[in-house]
CSV table of C-alpha atoms and ligand atoms in Angstrom, one decimal:
chain,number,residue,atom,x,y,z
A,24,MET,CA,0.0,0.0,0.0
A,25,LYS,CA,2.8,2.4,1.0
A,26,ALA,CA,4.6,1.6,-2.2
A,27,ILE,CA,1.5,2.4,-4.3
A,28,ILE,CA,1.0,5.7,-2.5
A,29,LYS,CA,4.6,6.5,-3.1
A,30,LYS,CA,4.2,5.9,-6.8
A,31,LEU,CA,1.0,7.9,-7.2
A,32,VAL,CA,1.5,10.9,-5.0
A,33,PRO,CA,4.3,13.3,-6.0
A,34,LEU,CA,7.2,13.9,-3.5
A,35,GLY,CA,6.3,17.5,-2.9
A,36,LEU,CA,2.7,16.7,-1.9
A,37,ARG,CA,3.9,13.8,0.3
A,38,ARG,CA,6.1,16.2,2.2
A,39,THR,CA,3.3,18.7,2.7
A,40,ILE,CA,1.0,15.9,4.0
A,41,ARG,CA,3.8,14.8,6.3
A,42,ARG,CA,4.2,18.3,7.7
A,43,TRP,CA,0.4,18.7,8.2
A,44,ARG,CA,0.3,15.4,10.0
A,45,ALA,CA,3.2,16.4,12.3
A,46,ALA,CA,1.5,19.7,13.0
A,47,ALA,CA,-1.8,17.9,13.8
A,48,SER,CA,0.0,15.5,16.1
A,49,ILE,CA,1.7,18.3,18.0
A,50,PHE,CA,-1.7,20.1,18.4
A,51,THR,CA,-3.5,17.0,19.5
A,52,VAL,CA,-0.8,15.8,21.9
A,53,SER,CA,-0.2,19.2,23.4
A,54,PHE,CA,-4.0,19.5,24.1
A,55,PHE,CA,-4.5,16.0,25.6
A,56,SER,CA,-1.3,16.1,27.7
A,57,LYS,CA,-2.6,19.0,29.7
A,58,SER,CA,-4.3,16.9,32.4
A,59,PHE,CA,-4.8,13.4,33.7
A,60,PHE,CA,-8.4,13.5,32.5
A,61,LEU,CA,-7.5,14.5,29.0
A,62,SER,CA,-4.7,12.1,28.6
A,63,ARG,CA,-7.0,9.3,29.8
A,64,LEU,CA,-9.5,10.4,27.2
A,65,TYR,CA,-6.9,10.4,24.5
A,66,TYR,CA,-5.8,6.9,25.3
A,67,PHE,CA,-9.5,5.8,25.5
A,68,LEU,CA,-10.6,7.5,22.3
A,69,PHE,CA,-7.6,7.6,19.9
A,70,ASN,CA,-4.9,5.3,21.0
A,71,ARG,CA,-5.3,1.9,22.7
A,72,GLU,CA,-1.6,1.1,23.0
A,73,PHE,CA,-1.8,0.8,26.8
A,74,ASP,CA,-4.7,-1.7,26.9
A,75,ARG,CA,-2.5,-4.7,26.9
A,76,GLU,CA,-0.3,-3.3,29.6
A,77,PHE,CA,-3.3,-2.7,31.8
A,78,ARG,CA,-4.5,-6.2,31.3
A,79,SER,CA,-1.1,-7.7,31.9
A,80,VAL,CA,-0.7,-5.8,35.2
A,81,LEU,CA,-4.1,-6.9,36.3
A,82,ALA,CA,-3.5,-10.5,35.2
A,83,GLY,CA,-0.3,-10.4,37.2
A,84,ARG,CA,-2.1,-9.1,40.3
A,85,LEU,CA,-4.6,-11.9,39.9
A,86,VAL,CA,-2.0,-14.6,39.8
A,87,HIS,CA,-0.2,-13.0,42.7
A,88,LEU,CA,-3.4,-12.8,44.8
A,89,THR,CA,-4.7,-16.3,43.9
A,90,PHE,CA,-1.6,-18.4,43.6
A,91,GLN,CA,1.9,-16.9,43.7
A,92,GLY,CA,0.8,-14.5,46.5
A,93,GLU,CA,0.8,-17.6,48.7
A,94,GLY,CA,4.0,-18.7,47.3
A,95,VAL,CA,7.3,-17.7,46.0
A,96,TYR,CA,7.3,-13.9,45.4
A,97,ALA,CA,5.6,-12.9,48.5
A,98,LEU,CA,7.8,-15.3,50.5
A,99,ARG,CA,11.0,-14.1,48.8
A,100,ARG,CA,10.1,-10.5,49.6
A,101,ASN,CA,9.2,-11.1,53.2
A,102,ILE,CA,12.4,-13.2,53.9
A,103,HIS,CA,14.3,-10.3,52.3
A,104,ARG,CA,12.6,-7.9,54.7
A,105,LEU,CA,13.5,-10.1,57.7
A,106,GLU,CA,17.1,-10.2,56.6
A,107,LYS,CA,17.1,-6.4,56.5
A,108,GLY,CA,15.6,-6.4,60.0
A,109,LEU,CA,18.3,-8.8,61.2
A,110,LEU,CA,21.2,-6.7,59.9
A,111,MET,CA,19.7,-3.4,61.0
A,112,GLN,CA,22.1,-1.2,63.1
A,113,PRO,CA,21.1,-1.2,65.9
A,114,ARG,CA,18.8,-4.2,65.5
A,115,LYS,CA,15.4,-3.6,67.0
A,116,LYS,CA,14.2,-5.9,69.7
A,117,VAL,CA,10.9,-6.5,67.9
A,118,PHE,CA,10.8,-6.3,64.1
A,119,GLY,CA,8.8,-7.9,61.3
A,120,GLU,CA,5.9,-8.3,63.6
A,121,HIS,CA,3.2,-7.2,61.2
A,122,PHE,CA,4.2,-9.7,58.4
A,123,ILE,CA,5.8,-12.6,60.3
A,124,GLU,CA,2.6,-14.7,60.4
A,125,ASP,CA,2.0,-14.2,56.7
A,126,THR,CA,5.6,-15.1,56.0
A,127,VAL,CA,5.4,-18.4,57.9
A,128,GLU,CA,2.1,-19.2,56.2
A,129,TYR,CA,3.7,-18.5,52.8
A,130,LEU,CA,6.5,-20.8,53.6
A,131,ARG,CA,4.2,-23.5,54.8
A,132,ILE,CA,2.1,-23.3,51.6
A,133,ALA,CA,5.1,-22.9,49.3
A,134,SER,CA,6.7,-26.1,50.7
A,135,ALA,CA,3.5,-28.1,50.9
A,136,LYS,CA,2.5,-27.2,47.3
A,137,GLN,CA,6.1,-27.3,46.1
A,138,PHE,CA,6.0,-23.7,44.7
A,139,ALA,CA,9.5,-23.1,46.1
A,140,CYS,CA,12.7,-24.8,45.2
A,141,ALA,CA,15.1,-26.4,47.7
A,142,ASP,CA,17.3,-23.3,47.7
A,143,GLU,CA,14.4,-21.0,48.5
A,144,ILE,CA,13.2,-23.3,51.3
A,145,LYS,CA,16.7,-23.3,52.7
A,146,TRP,CA,17.0,-19.5,52.6
A,147,ALA,CA,13.6,-19.1,54.2
A,148,THR,CA,14.2,-21.6,57.0
A,149,ASP,CA,17.7,-20.4,57.8
A,150,VAL,CA,16.5,-16.8,58.0
A,151,LEU,CA,13.4,-17.7,60.0
A,152,ASP,CA,15.4,-19.9,62.4
A,153,LEU,CA,17.7,-16.9,63.1
A,154,TYR,CA,14.8,-14.5,63.3
A,155,PHE,CA,13.0,-16.5,65.9
A,156,SER,CA,16.2,-17.1,67.9
A,157,VAL,CA,16.8,-13.3,68.3
A,158,VAL,CA,13.5,-11.5,68.1
A,159,GLY,CA,11.6,-10.3,71.2
A,160,SER,CA,8.3,-12.0,71.9
A,161,THR,CA,4.9,-10.6,71.3
A,162,GLU,CA,1.6,-12.3,70.8
A,163,LYS,CA,1.8,-12.3,67.0
A,164,ILE,CA,5.4,-13.4,67.0
A,165,ALA,CA,4.7,-16.3,69.4
A,166,ARG,CA,1.7,-17.3,67.2
A,167,ALA,CA,3.9,-17.3,64.1
A,168,GLN,CA,6.6,-19.3,65.9
A,169,ARG,CA,4.0,-22.0,67.0
A,170,LEU,CA,2.9,-22.3,63.4
A,171,TYR,CA,6.5,-22.4,62.2
A,172,ASP,CA,7.5,-25.1,64.8
A,173,ALA,CA,4.6,-27.2,63.7
A,174,PHE,CA,6.0,-27.8,60.2
A,175,ARG,CA,9.6,-26.8,60.6
A,176,LYS,CA,10.8,-30.4,61.2
A,177,ASP,CA,9.2,-31.6,58.0
A,178,LEU,CA,11.1,-29.1,55.8
A,179,LYS,CA,14.0,-30.6,54.0
A,180,ASN,CA,17.1,-28.6,54.7
A,181,ASP,CA,20.1,-30.7,53.7
A,182,ILE,CA,22.1,-28.0,51.8
A,183,ASP,CA,25.4,-27.1,53.4
A,184,GLY,CA,26.2,-23.6,54.8
A,185,ALA,CA,24.0,-20.9,56.2
A,186,TYR,CA,21.7,-18.9,53.9
A,187,SER,CA,21.4,-16.0,56.3
A,188,PRO,CA,23.0,-12.6,56.8
A,189,TYR,CA,26.8,-12.5,57.0
A,190,GLU,CA,29.5,-9.8,57.4
A,191,PHE,CA,30.9,-7.7,54.6
A,192,GLN,CA,34.4,-8.8,55.5
A,193,SER,CA,33.6,-12.5,54.6
A,194,ILE,CA,32.9,-11.7,51.0
A,195,GLN,CA,35.5,-13.1,48.6
A,196,LYS,CA,37.1,-10.1,46.9
A,197,PRO,CA,37.8,-10.3,43.2
A,198,ASN,CA,41.3,-10.1,41.9
A,199,ILE,CA,40.4,-7.9,38.9
A,200,HIS,CA,42.4,-4.8,38.1
A,201,LYS,CA,40.1,-1.9,37.2
A,202,ASP,CA,41.8,-1.7,33.8
A,203,GLN,CA,40.8,-5.3,33.1
A,204,LEU,CA,37.2,-4.6,34.0
A,205,ASP,CA,37.3,-1.5,31.8
A,206,ILE,CA,38.6,-3.6,28.9
A,207,LEU,CA,35.8,-6.1,29.5
A,208,PHE,CA,33.2,-3.4,29.3
A,209,LYS,CA,34.8,-2.1,26.1
A,210,ALA,CA,35.1,-5.6,24.6
A,211,ARG,CA,31.4,-6.3,25.0
A,212,ARG,CA,30.0,-4.9,21.9
A,213,SER,CA,26.7,-5.8,20.1
A,214,VAL,CA,27.7,-8.5,17.8
A,215,ARG,CA,25.3,-9.4,15.0
A,216,TRP,CA,27.4,-11.8,12.9
A,217,TYR,CA,28.0,-15.2,14.3
A,218,GLU,CA,29.9,-18.3,13.2
A,219,ASP,CA,27.9,-21.3,12.2
A,220,ARG,CA,29.0,-23.3,15.3
A,221,THR,CA,27.2,-25.2,18.0
A,222,ILE,CA,27.0,-23.1,21.2
A,223,PRO,CA,28.1,-24.9,24.4
A,224,LYS,CA,24.9,-24.7,26.3
A,225,ASP,CA,26.6,-25.1,29.7
A,226,LEU,CA,28.4,-21.8,29.1
A,227,VAL,CA,25.1,-20.0,28.5
A,228,ILE,CA,23.5,-21.7,31.5
A,229,GLU,CA,26.5,-20.7,33.7
A,230,SER,CA,26.2,-17.1,32.4
A,231,ALA,CA,22.4,-17.0,33.2
A,232,GLU,CA,23.0,-18.3,36.6
A,233,ILE,CA,25.7,-15.9,37.5
A,234,ALA,CA,23.7,-13.1,36.0
A,235,ALA,CA,21.0,-13.7,38.7
A,236,GLN,CA,23.5,-12.3,41.2
A,237,ALA,CA,22.3,-8.9,39.9
A,238,PRO,CA,20.4,-6.7,42.4
A,239,SER,CA,16.7,-7.2,42.3
A,240,ALA,CA,14.0,-5.2,44.2
A,241,CYS,CA,13.2,-7.1,47.4
A,242,ASN,CA,15.3,-10.0,45.9
A,243,ARG,CA,12.2,-11.2,44.0
A,244,LEU,CA,14.1,-11.9,40.7
A,245,PRO,CA,10.9,-11.6,38.6
A,246,TYR,CA,12.3,-12.8,35.3
A,247,ARG,CA,13.7,-15.8,33.6
A,248,PHE,CA,15.9,-16.5,30.6
A,249,VAL,CA,14.1,-18.6,28.0
A,250,PHE,CA,16.5,-20.4,25.7
A,251,VAL,CA,15.5,-21.0,22.1
A,252,GLU,CA,18.0,-23.2,20.3
A,253,ASP,CA,16.1,-24.7,17.5
A,254,LYS,CA,17.1,-22.9,14.2
A,255,ALA,CA,13.6,-22.9,12.7
A,256,ARG,CA,12.1,-21.5,16.0
A,257,ILE,CA,14.8,-18.8,16.2
A,258,ALA,CA,14.1,-17.9,12.5
A,259,SER,CA,10.4,-17.4,13.3
A,260,ILE,CA,10.8,-15.6,16.7
A,261,ALA,CA,13.7,-13.2,16.0
A,262,PRO,CA,12.0,-11.3,13.1
A,263,LEU,CA,9.1,-10.5,15.4
A,264,ALA,CA,11.4,-7.9,16.9
A,265,ASN,CA,11.8,-5.3,14.3
A,266,GLY,CA,15.5,-4.6,14.9
A,267,THR,CA,16.8,-7.9,13.6
A,268,ALA,CA,16.4,-7.1,9.9
A,269,GLY,CA,19.3,-8.6,8.0
A,270,PHE,CA,20.7,-10.8,10.8
A,271,ALA,CA,17.7,-12.7,12.2
A,272,GLN,CA,18.7,-15.7,10.1
A,273,ASN,CA,22.2,-15.6,11.4
A,274,ILE,CA,21.4,-16.1,15.1
A,275,PRO,CA,22.6,-19.5,16.4
A,276,PHE,CA,21.2,-19.2,20.0
A,277,LEU,CA,18.4,-16.9,21.2
A,278,VAL,CA,17.5,-15.9,24.7
A,279,VAL,CA,14.2,-14.4,25.4
A,280,VAL,CA,14.1,-12.4,28.7
A,281,VAL,CA,10.7,-12.8,30.2
A,282,GLY,CA,9.4,-10.7,33.1
A,283,ASP,CA,6.7,-11.9,35.5
A,284,LEU,CA,4.1,-9.4,36.6
A,285,SER,CA,2.7,-11.9,39.1
A,286,ALA,CA,5.6,-10.9,41.4
A,287,TYR,CA,3.6,-7.8,42.5
A,288,GLU,CA,0.5,-7.1,44.5
A,289,GLU,CA,0.3,-3.5,43.5
A,290,GLU,CA,0.7,-1.5,40.3
A,291,LYS,CA,3.4,0.8,41.7
A,292,ASP,CA,5.9,-2.0,41.3
A,293,ARG,CA,5.1,-2.9,37.7
A,294,HIS,CA,8.2,-1.4,36.2
A,295,LEU,CA,10.5,-3.6,38.3
A,296,ILE,CA,10.3,-6.4,35.8
A,297,TYR,CA,12.1,-4.2,33.3
A,298,ILE,CA,14.6,-2.8,35.8
A,299,ASP,CA,15.5,-6.1,37.5
A,300,SER,CA,15.7,-8.1,34.3
A,301,SER,CA,17.8,-5.5,32.5
A,302,LEU,CA,20.3,-5.4,35.3
A,303,ALA,CA,20.6,-9.2,35.1
A,304,SER,CA,20.7,-9.1,31.3
A,305,MET,CA,23.7,-6.8,31.4
A,306,GLN,CA,25.5,-9.2,33.8
A,307,PHE,CA,24.4,-12.1,31.5
A,308,MET,CA,26.1,-10.5,28.5
A,309,LEU,CA,29.3,-9.7,30.4
A,310,ALA,CA,29.3,-13.3,31.7
A,311,LEU,CA,29.0,-14.6,28.2
A,312,GLU,CA,31.8,-12.3,27.1
A,313,VAL,CA,34.3,-13.7,29.5
A,314,ARG,CA,33.3,-17.2,28.4
A,315,GLY,CA,34.2,-16.3,24.8
A,316,LEU,CA,30.6,-15.8,23.6
A,317,SER,CA,29.3,-12.6,22.0
A,318,SER,CA,25.8,-11.2,22.2
A,319,CYS,CA,23.4,-8.5,21.0
A,320,PRO,CA,20.4,-7.2,23.0
A,321,ILE,CA,17.4,-6.9,20.8
A,322,ASN,CA,14.6,-4.5,21.5
A,323,TRP,CA,11.2,-6.0,22.1
A,324,PRO,CA,8.7,-3.4,20.8
A,325,ASP,CA,5.4,-3.5,22.6
A,326,MET,CA,3.2,-4.4,19.6
A,327,SER,CA,0.1,-6.5,19.9
A,328,MET,CA,0.7,-8.8,16.9
A,329,SER,CA,4.3,-9.7,17.9
A,330,GLU,CA,3.2,-10.1,21.5
A,331,ARG,CA,0.5,-12.5,20.6
A,332,LYS,CA,2.8,-14.5,18.3
A,333,ILE,CA,5.6,-14.8,20.8
A,334,LYS,CA,3.3,-15.7,23.7
A,335,GLU,CA,1.8,-18.4,21.6
A,336,ALA,CA,5.2,-19.7,20.5
A,337,LEU,CA,6.6,-19.7,24.1
A,338,LYS,CA,3.4,-20.5,25.9
A,339,LEU,CA,3.6,-17.4,28.0
A,340,GLY,CA,0.7,-16.2,30.3
A,341,TYR,CA,-0.9,-12.8,30.0
A,342,HIS,CA,1.0,-11.7,33.2
A,343,GLU,CA,4.3,-12.4,31.5
A,344,LYS,CA,6.1,-9.8,29.4
A,345,VAL,CA,8.9,-10.2,27.0
A,346,ILE,CA,11.5,-7.7,28.0
A,347,MET,CA,14.1,-8.2,25.3
A,348,LEU,CA,15.7,-10.8,23.1
A,349,ILE,CA,19.4,-11.5,23.3
A,350,SER,CA,21.3,-13.2,20.5
A,351,VAL,CA,24.3,-15.3,21.5
A,352,GLY,CA,27.1,-16.8,19.4
A,353,PHE,CA,30.7,-17.0,18.5
A,354,ALA,CA,31.6,-13.7,16.7
A,355,VAL,CA,32.8,-13.9,13.1
A,356,SER,CA,36.3,-12.3,13.6
A,357,THR,CA,35.9,-10.2,10.5
A,358,GLY,CA,32.3,-9.3,11.2
A,359,GLY,CA,31.6,-5.5,11.5
A,360,ILE,CA,31.0,-3.8,14.8
A,361,ALA,CA,29.2,-0.4,14.9
A,362,TYR,CA,31.4,2.3,16.4
A,363,SER,CA,28.6,3.4,18.7
A,364,GLN,CA,30.1,6.5,20.2
A,365,LYS,CA,29.5,6.7,23.9
A,366,LYS,CA,28.7,9.7,26.1
A,367,LYS,CA,31.5,11.0,28.2
A,368,ARG,CA,31.8,13.0,31.4
A,369,GLY,CA,30.6,16.2,29.8
A,370,THR,CA,27.3,14.6,28.7
A,371,ILE,CA,26.7,11.6,31.0
A,372,ILE,CA,27.3,13.4,34.3
A,373,GLU,CA,25.4,16.3,35.7
A,374,GLU,CA,26.9,17.8,38.8
A,375,PHE,CA,23.8,19.2,40.4
A,376,SER,CA,24.5,22.4,42.2
A,377,GLY,CA,20.9,23.5,43.1
B,13,FMN,C1,17.3,-2.5,25.0
B,13,FMN,C2,18.2,-2.6,23.8
B,13,FMN,C3,17.6,-2.9,22.6
B,13,FMN,C4,18.4,-3.0,21.4
B,13,FMN,N1,17.8,-3.4,20.3
B,13,FMN,C5,18.5,-3.7,19.2
B,13,FMN,C6,17.9,-4.2,18.0
B,13,FMN,O1,16.7,-4.4,18.0
B,13,FMN,N2,18.7,-4.5,17.0
B,13,FMN,C7,20.0,-4.3,17.0
B,13,FMN,O2,20.7,-4.6,16.0
B,13,FMN,N3,20.6,-3.8,18.1
B,13,FMN,C8,19.9,-3.5,19.2
B,13,FMN,N4,20.5,-3.1,20.4
B,13,FMN,C9,22.0,-2.9,20.4
B,13,FMN,C10,22.3,-1.4,20.3
B,13,FMN,O3,22.1,-0.9,19.0
B,13,FMN,C11,23.7,-1.2,20.8
B,13,FMN,O4,23.7,-1.6,22.2
B,13,FMN,C12,24.1,0.2,20.7
B,13,FMN,O5,24.2,0.7,19.4
B,13,FMN,C13,25.5,0.4,21.4
B,13,FMN,O6,26.4,-0.5,20.8
B,13,FMN,P1,27.2,-1.5,21.7
B,13,FMN,O7,26.2,-2.5,22.3
B,13,FMN,O8,28.1,-2.3,20.7
B,13,FMN,O9,28.0,-0.8,22.7
B,13,FMN,C14,19.8,-2.9,21.5
B,13,FMN,C15,20.4,-2.5,22.7
B,13,FMN,C16,19.6,-2.4,23.8
B,13,FMN,C17,20.2,-2.1,25.1
């Protein structure tokens, strides 16, 4: 259609139409952006781009409230809050009182229904053991402890070591010179041309696992890395992201980063799937780099058709959002790399002086 219009309408007229359209857009947007009411009206009347997001956030809340809420994410968040209470300086005599009963109940259900993995159960029990050994007693805390004691002995906890707060000085310090780290950051470039070689999957698994060391709000880790290795599948999924034109067929290993909106009870936290998974994705790409593998993050535009197709292909729920794709492979040594000039201190730093 576009090609036909291009042929029929002279260039001068097309330019004039483009200018009118731009002016009309500026007029409309400046009018409707004046207030909450008008912007709502705009997105109700003229533009339904946010509909899917509204539905996904609600679908996430529903899963949280009806299933996960009793399970992993709420448990992870509360255990994290207890850890913060334990390491508080000075530590309060009584803390976590208003959520300790919920926390114990979440653990009971998560272990009974096997929502939580062995590591999560270990972390929760180690922290709860410590908590109950140091916290002052109140009616609520005593009630929570009775509930905990009733099922604590049935929890499998055969993993070595303590999964509870420790001192900073016990952290193993890396032996990396800052210059080496700087070189690594500069060596990681978006690589789009890969050798036709099998990718050692264990290296990608290791990279994903170490990437999960990234910070995550309330330590929920509301994302996962979905590996797509089948060539035909990659060839059908990669082009759904617009930015793969020309190299979609050259991707030997594709990772789809998926965020899980069921991690949250409230809308205010909905952006954390993007923040947490992006922090982990960066670590993932650097971890790949030191293992000899190159990568390219690929934008996942929020478009209904692509979302429907990828959700069907990967069997994702409505509460799950694709955050980005990451192609992985061995770089062709003569393959081109964009210069991609970076911002420096004059443009990346603002020294705020009031
Ligand atoms: C969120 C995100 C989305 C990106 N999407 C694409 C994409 O769709 N296609 C592509 O070729 N590169 C994509 N890139 C790679 C960028 O173009 C690249 O990071 C940028 O030009 C800087 O180059 P460098 O990664 O080599 O430093 C994306 C990068 C990010 C962080």
